[in-house]
PDB file of C-alpha atoms in Angstrom:
ATOM      1  CA  MET A   1     102.251  86.394  74.938  1.00  0.00           C
ATOM      2  CA  ALA A   2     102.955  84.222  77.968  1.00  0.00           C
ATOM      3  CA  GLY A   3     106.191  86.135  78.516  1.00  0.00           C
ATOM      4  CA  GLN A   4     104.276  89.412  78.462  1.00  0.00           C
ATOM      5  CA  ALA A   5     101.758  88.003  80.938  1.00  0.00           C
ATOM      6  CA  HIS A   6     104.634  86.939  83.193  1.00  0.00           C
ATOM      7  CA  HIS A   7     106.236  90.338  82.974  1.00  0.00           C
ATOM      8  CA  PHE A   8     103.169  92.418  83.738  1.00  0.00           C
ATOM      9  CA  ARG A   9     101.760  90.004  86.345  1.00  0.00           C
ATOM     10  CA  GLN A  10     105.028  89.312  88.198  1.00  0.00           C
ATOM     11  CA  TYR A  11     107.907  91.639  87.428  1.00  0.00           C
ATOM     12  CA  ALA A  12     106.766  95.047  86.182  1.00  0.00           C
ATOM     13  CA  PRO A  13     107.849  97.709  88.651  1.00  0.00           C
ATOM     14  CA  LEU A  14     104.337  99.184  88.606  1.00  0.00           C
ATOM     15  CA  PRO A  15     101.111  97.291  87.969  1.00  0.00           C
ATOM     16  CA  ILE A  16      99.415  98.280  84.719  1.00  0.00           C
ATOM     17  CA  ASP A  17      95.896  96.886  84.838  1.00  0.00           C
ATOM     18  CA  TYR A  18      95.333  97.206  81.081  1.00  0.00           C
ATOM     19  CA  ALA A  19      98.488  95.197  80.276  1.00  0.00           C
ATOM     20  CA  ILE A  20      97.796  92.586  82.946  1.00  0.00           C
ATOM     21  CA  GLU A  21      94.265  92.027  81.652  1.00  0.00           C
ATOM     22  CA  ARG A  22      95.238  92.115  77.969  1.00  0.00           C
ATOM     23  CA  TYR A  23      98.038  89.559  78.199  1.00  0.00           C
ATOM     24  CA  THR A  24      96.243  87.319  80.674  1.00  0.00           C
ATOM     25  CA  ARG A  25      93.258  87.136  78.298  1.00  0.00           C
ATOM     26  CA  GLU A  26      95.513  86.523  75.288  1.00  0.00           C
ATOM     27  CA  VAL A  27      97.228  83.616  77.043  1.00  0.00           C
ATOM     28  CA  GLU A  28      93.783  82.245  77.932  1.00  0.00           C
ATOM     29  CA  ARG A  29      92.841  82.464  74.232  1.00  0.00           C
ATOM     30  CA  LEU A  30      96.030  80.650  73.232  1.00  0.00           C
ATOM     31  CA  TYR A  31      95.405  77.933  75.805  1.00  0.00           C
ATOM     32  CA  GLY A  32      92.012  77.553  74.116  1.00  0.00           C
ATOM     33  CA  VAL A  33      93.757  77.089  70.753  1.00  0.00           C
ATOM     34  CA  LEU A  34      95.885  74.319  72.270  1.00  0.00           C
ATOM     35  CA  GLU A  35      92.799  72.811  73.912  1.00  0.00           C
ATOM     36  CA  ARG A  36      91.038  72.610  70.528  1.00  0.00           C
ATOM     37  CA  ARG A  37      94.169  71.248  68.856  1.00  0.00           C
ATOM     38  CA  LEU A  38      94.249  68.406  71.382  1.00  0.00           C
ATOM     39  CA  ARG A  39      90.600  67.493  70.727  1.00  0.00           C
ATOM     40  CA  ASP A  40      91.494  64.542  68.524  1.00  0.00           C
ATOM     41  CA  ARG A  41      95.145  63.821  69.285  1.00  0.00           C
ATOM     42  CA  GLU A  42      97.394  63.071  72.242  1.00  0.00           C
ATOM     43  CA  TYR A  43     100.160  65.470  71.222  1.00  0.00           C
ATOM     44  CA  LEU A  44     100.078  68.840  69.466  1.00  0.00           C
ATOM     45  CA  ALA A  45     101.291  67.553  66.090  1.00  0.00           C
ATOM     46  CA  GLY A  46      99.882  64.027  66.419  1.00  0.00           C
ATOM     47  CA  ASP A  47     103.005  62.195  67.575  1.00  0.00           C
ATOM     48  CA  TYR A  48     105.258  63.590  70.286  1.00  0.00           C
ATOM     49  CA  SER A  49     107.408  66.204  68.573  1.00  0.00           C
ATOM     50  CA  VAL A  50     109.315  69.448  68.825  1.00  0.00           C
ATOM     51  CA  ALA A  51     105.931  71.203  69.007  1.00  0.00           C
ATOM     52  CA  ASP A  52     105.328  69.642  72.419  1.00  0.00           C
ATOM     53  CA  ILE A  53     108.873  70.364  73.545  1.00  0.00           C
ATOM     54  CA  ALA A  54     108.561  74.001  72.460  1.00  0.00           C
ATOM     55  CA  CYS A  55     105.252  74.519  74.258  1.00  0.00           C
ATOM     56  CA  ILE A  56     105.705  72.675  77.544  1.00  0.00           C
ATOM     57  CA  GLY A  57     107.983  75.338  79.007  1.00  0.00           C
ATOM     58  CA  TRP A  58     105.342  77.998  78.377  1.00  0.00           C
ATOM     59  CA  ILE A  59     102.619  75.939  80.031  1.00  0.00           C
ATOM     60  CA  MET A  60     104.614  74.982  83.126  1.00  0.00           C
ATOM     61  CA  PRO A  61     104.169  78.360  84.848  1.00  0.00           C
ATOM     62  CA  HIS A  62     100.473  78.572  83.948  1.00  0.00           C
ATOM     63  CA  GLU A  63      99.532  79.950  87.356  1.00  0.00           C
ATOM     64  CA  LYS A  64     101.911  82.890  86.918  1.00  0.00           C
ATOM     65  CA  GLN A  65     100.083  83.591  83.656  1.00  0.00           C
ATOM     66  CA  GLY A  66      96.775  83.715  85.516  1.00  0.00           C
ATOM     67  CA  GLN A  67      95.629  80.399  84.031  1.00  0.00           C
ATOM     68  CA  HIS A  68      94.161  77.292  85.610  1.00  0.00           C
ATOM     69  CA  LEU A  69      94.622  74.023  83.751  1.00  0.00           C
ATOM     70  CA  GLU A  70      91.392  72.736  85.292  1.00  0.00           C
ATOM     71  CA  SER A  71      89.679  75.058  82.796  1.00  0.00           C
ATOM     72  CA  PHE A  72      91.436  73.278  79.907  1.00  0.00           C
ATOM     73  CA  LEU A  73      90.970  69.559  80.496  1.00  0.00           C
ATOM     74  CA  ARG A  74      92.644  68.323  77.295  1.00  0.00           C
ATOM     75  CA  LEU A  75      95.568  70.672  77.837  1.00  0.00           C
ATOM     76  CA  LYS A  76      95.915  69.432  81.428  1.00  0.00           C
ATOM     77  CA  ILE A  77      95.995  65.798  80.248  1.00  0.00           C
ATOM     78  CA  TRP A  78      98.595  66.751  77.626  1.00  0.00           C
ATOM     79  CA  PHE A  79     100.627  68.661  80.228  1.00  0.00           C
ATOM     80  CA  ASP A  80     100.586  65.747  82.680  1.00  0.00           C
ATOM     81  CA  THR A  81     101.454  63.282  79.893  1.00  0.00           C
ATOM     82  CA  VAL A  82     104.393  65.329  78.612  1.00  0.00           C
ATOM     83  CA  MET A  83     105.706  66.113  82.100  1.00  0.00           C
ATOM     84  CA  ALA A  84     105.662  62.366  82.919  1.00  0.00           C
ATOM     85  CA  ARG A  85     107.909  61.450  79.972  1.00  0.00           C
ATOM     86  CA  PRO A  86     111.285  60.170  81.242  1.00  0.00           C
ATOM     87  CA  ALA A  87     113.305  62.494  78.992  1.00  0.00           C
ATOM     88  CA  VAL A  88     111.268  65.510  80.139  1.00  0.00           C
ATOM     89  CA  ILE A  89     111.787  64.525  83.780  1.00  0.00           C
ATOM     90  CA  ARG A  90     115.538  64.275  83.164  1.00  0.00           C
ATOM     91  CA  GLY A  91     115.579  67.538  81.250  1.00  0.00           C
ATOM     92  CA  MET A  92     113.684  69.395  83.957  1.00  0.00           C
ATOM     93  CA  ALA A  93     116.187  68.185  86.541  1.00  0.00           C
ATOM     94  CA  VAL A  94     118.996  69.936  84.666  1.00  0.00           C
ATOM     95  CA  GLY A  95     119.646  73.240  86.377  1.00  0.00           C
ATOM     96  CA  ARG A  96     116.799  72.849  88.910  1.00  0.00           C
ATOM     97  CA  GLU A  97     119.049  73.561  91.872  1.00  0.00           C
ATOM     98  CA  GLN A  98     120.477  76.663  90.206  1.00  0.00           C
ATOM     99  CA  ARG A  99     117.006  77.942  89.238  1.00  0.00           C
ATOM    100  CA  GLU A 100     115.800  77.532  92.795  1.00  0.00           C
ATOM    101  CA  LYS A 101     118.813  79.458  94.120  1.00  0.00           C
ATOM    102  CA  ASN A 102     118.590  82.230  91.561  1.00  0.00           C
ATOM    103  CA  ASP A 103     114.957  83.255  91.475  1.00  0.00           C
ATOM    104  CA  PHE A 104     114.593  86.004  88.867  1.00  0.00           C
ATOM    105  CA  ALA A 105     113.020  88.430  91.325  1.00  0.00           C
ATOM    106  CA  ALA A 106     115.897  87.986  93.757  1.00  0.00           C
ATOM    107  CA  ILE A 107     118.496  88.540  91.019  1.00  0.00           C
ATOM    108  CA  SER A 108     116.820  91.616  89.560  1.00  0.00           C
ATOM    109  CA  GLY A 109     115.665  93.106  92.826  1.00  0.00           C
ATOM    110  CA  VAL A 110     112.223  93.483  91.261  1.00  0.00           C
ATOM    111  CA  ARG A 111     109.272  92.296  93.254  1.00  0.00           C
ATOM    112  CA  GLY A 112     106.098  91.023  91.673  1.00  0.00           C
ATOM    113  CA  HIS A 113     102.901  92.934  92.315  1.00  0.00           C
ATOM    114  CA  HIS A 114     100.438  90.234  91.450  1.00  0.00           C
ATOM    115  CA  SER A 115     100.313  86.771  92.842  1.00  0.00           C
ATOM    116  CA  PRO A 116      99.154  83.904  90.663  1.00  0.00           C
TER     117      PRO A 116
END
């Protein structure tokens, strides 16, 4: 769902209001699921696990999904906690320079129609 939100909010050649609204709201709902999951635990499955690793990449570009972590306080704490882990910091450094050089929009020639 986050990928669909990214596509329709940033990369679709023509803005489709229905799709933008639908996927933005669905991502908001899913953030709510994560928020509730984190009600009584620090990490998604209790201890730090592959669940956190699998989800962090989808939460990183939250603004491009039309989301604000300030609306999801537990999720924001989780996000900050995971992003501060030494292995995550090292992992995020891998390929950073290449990602910055090769912005998807520049490669594809597609320009986003909606800013975060």
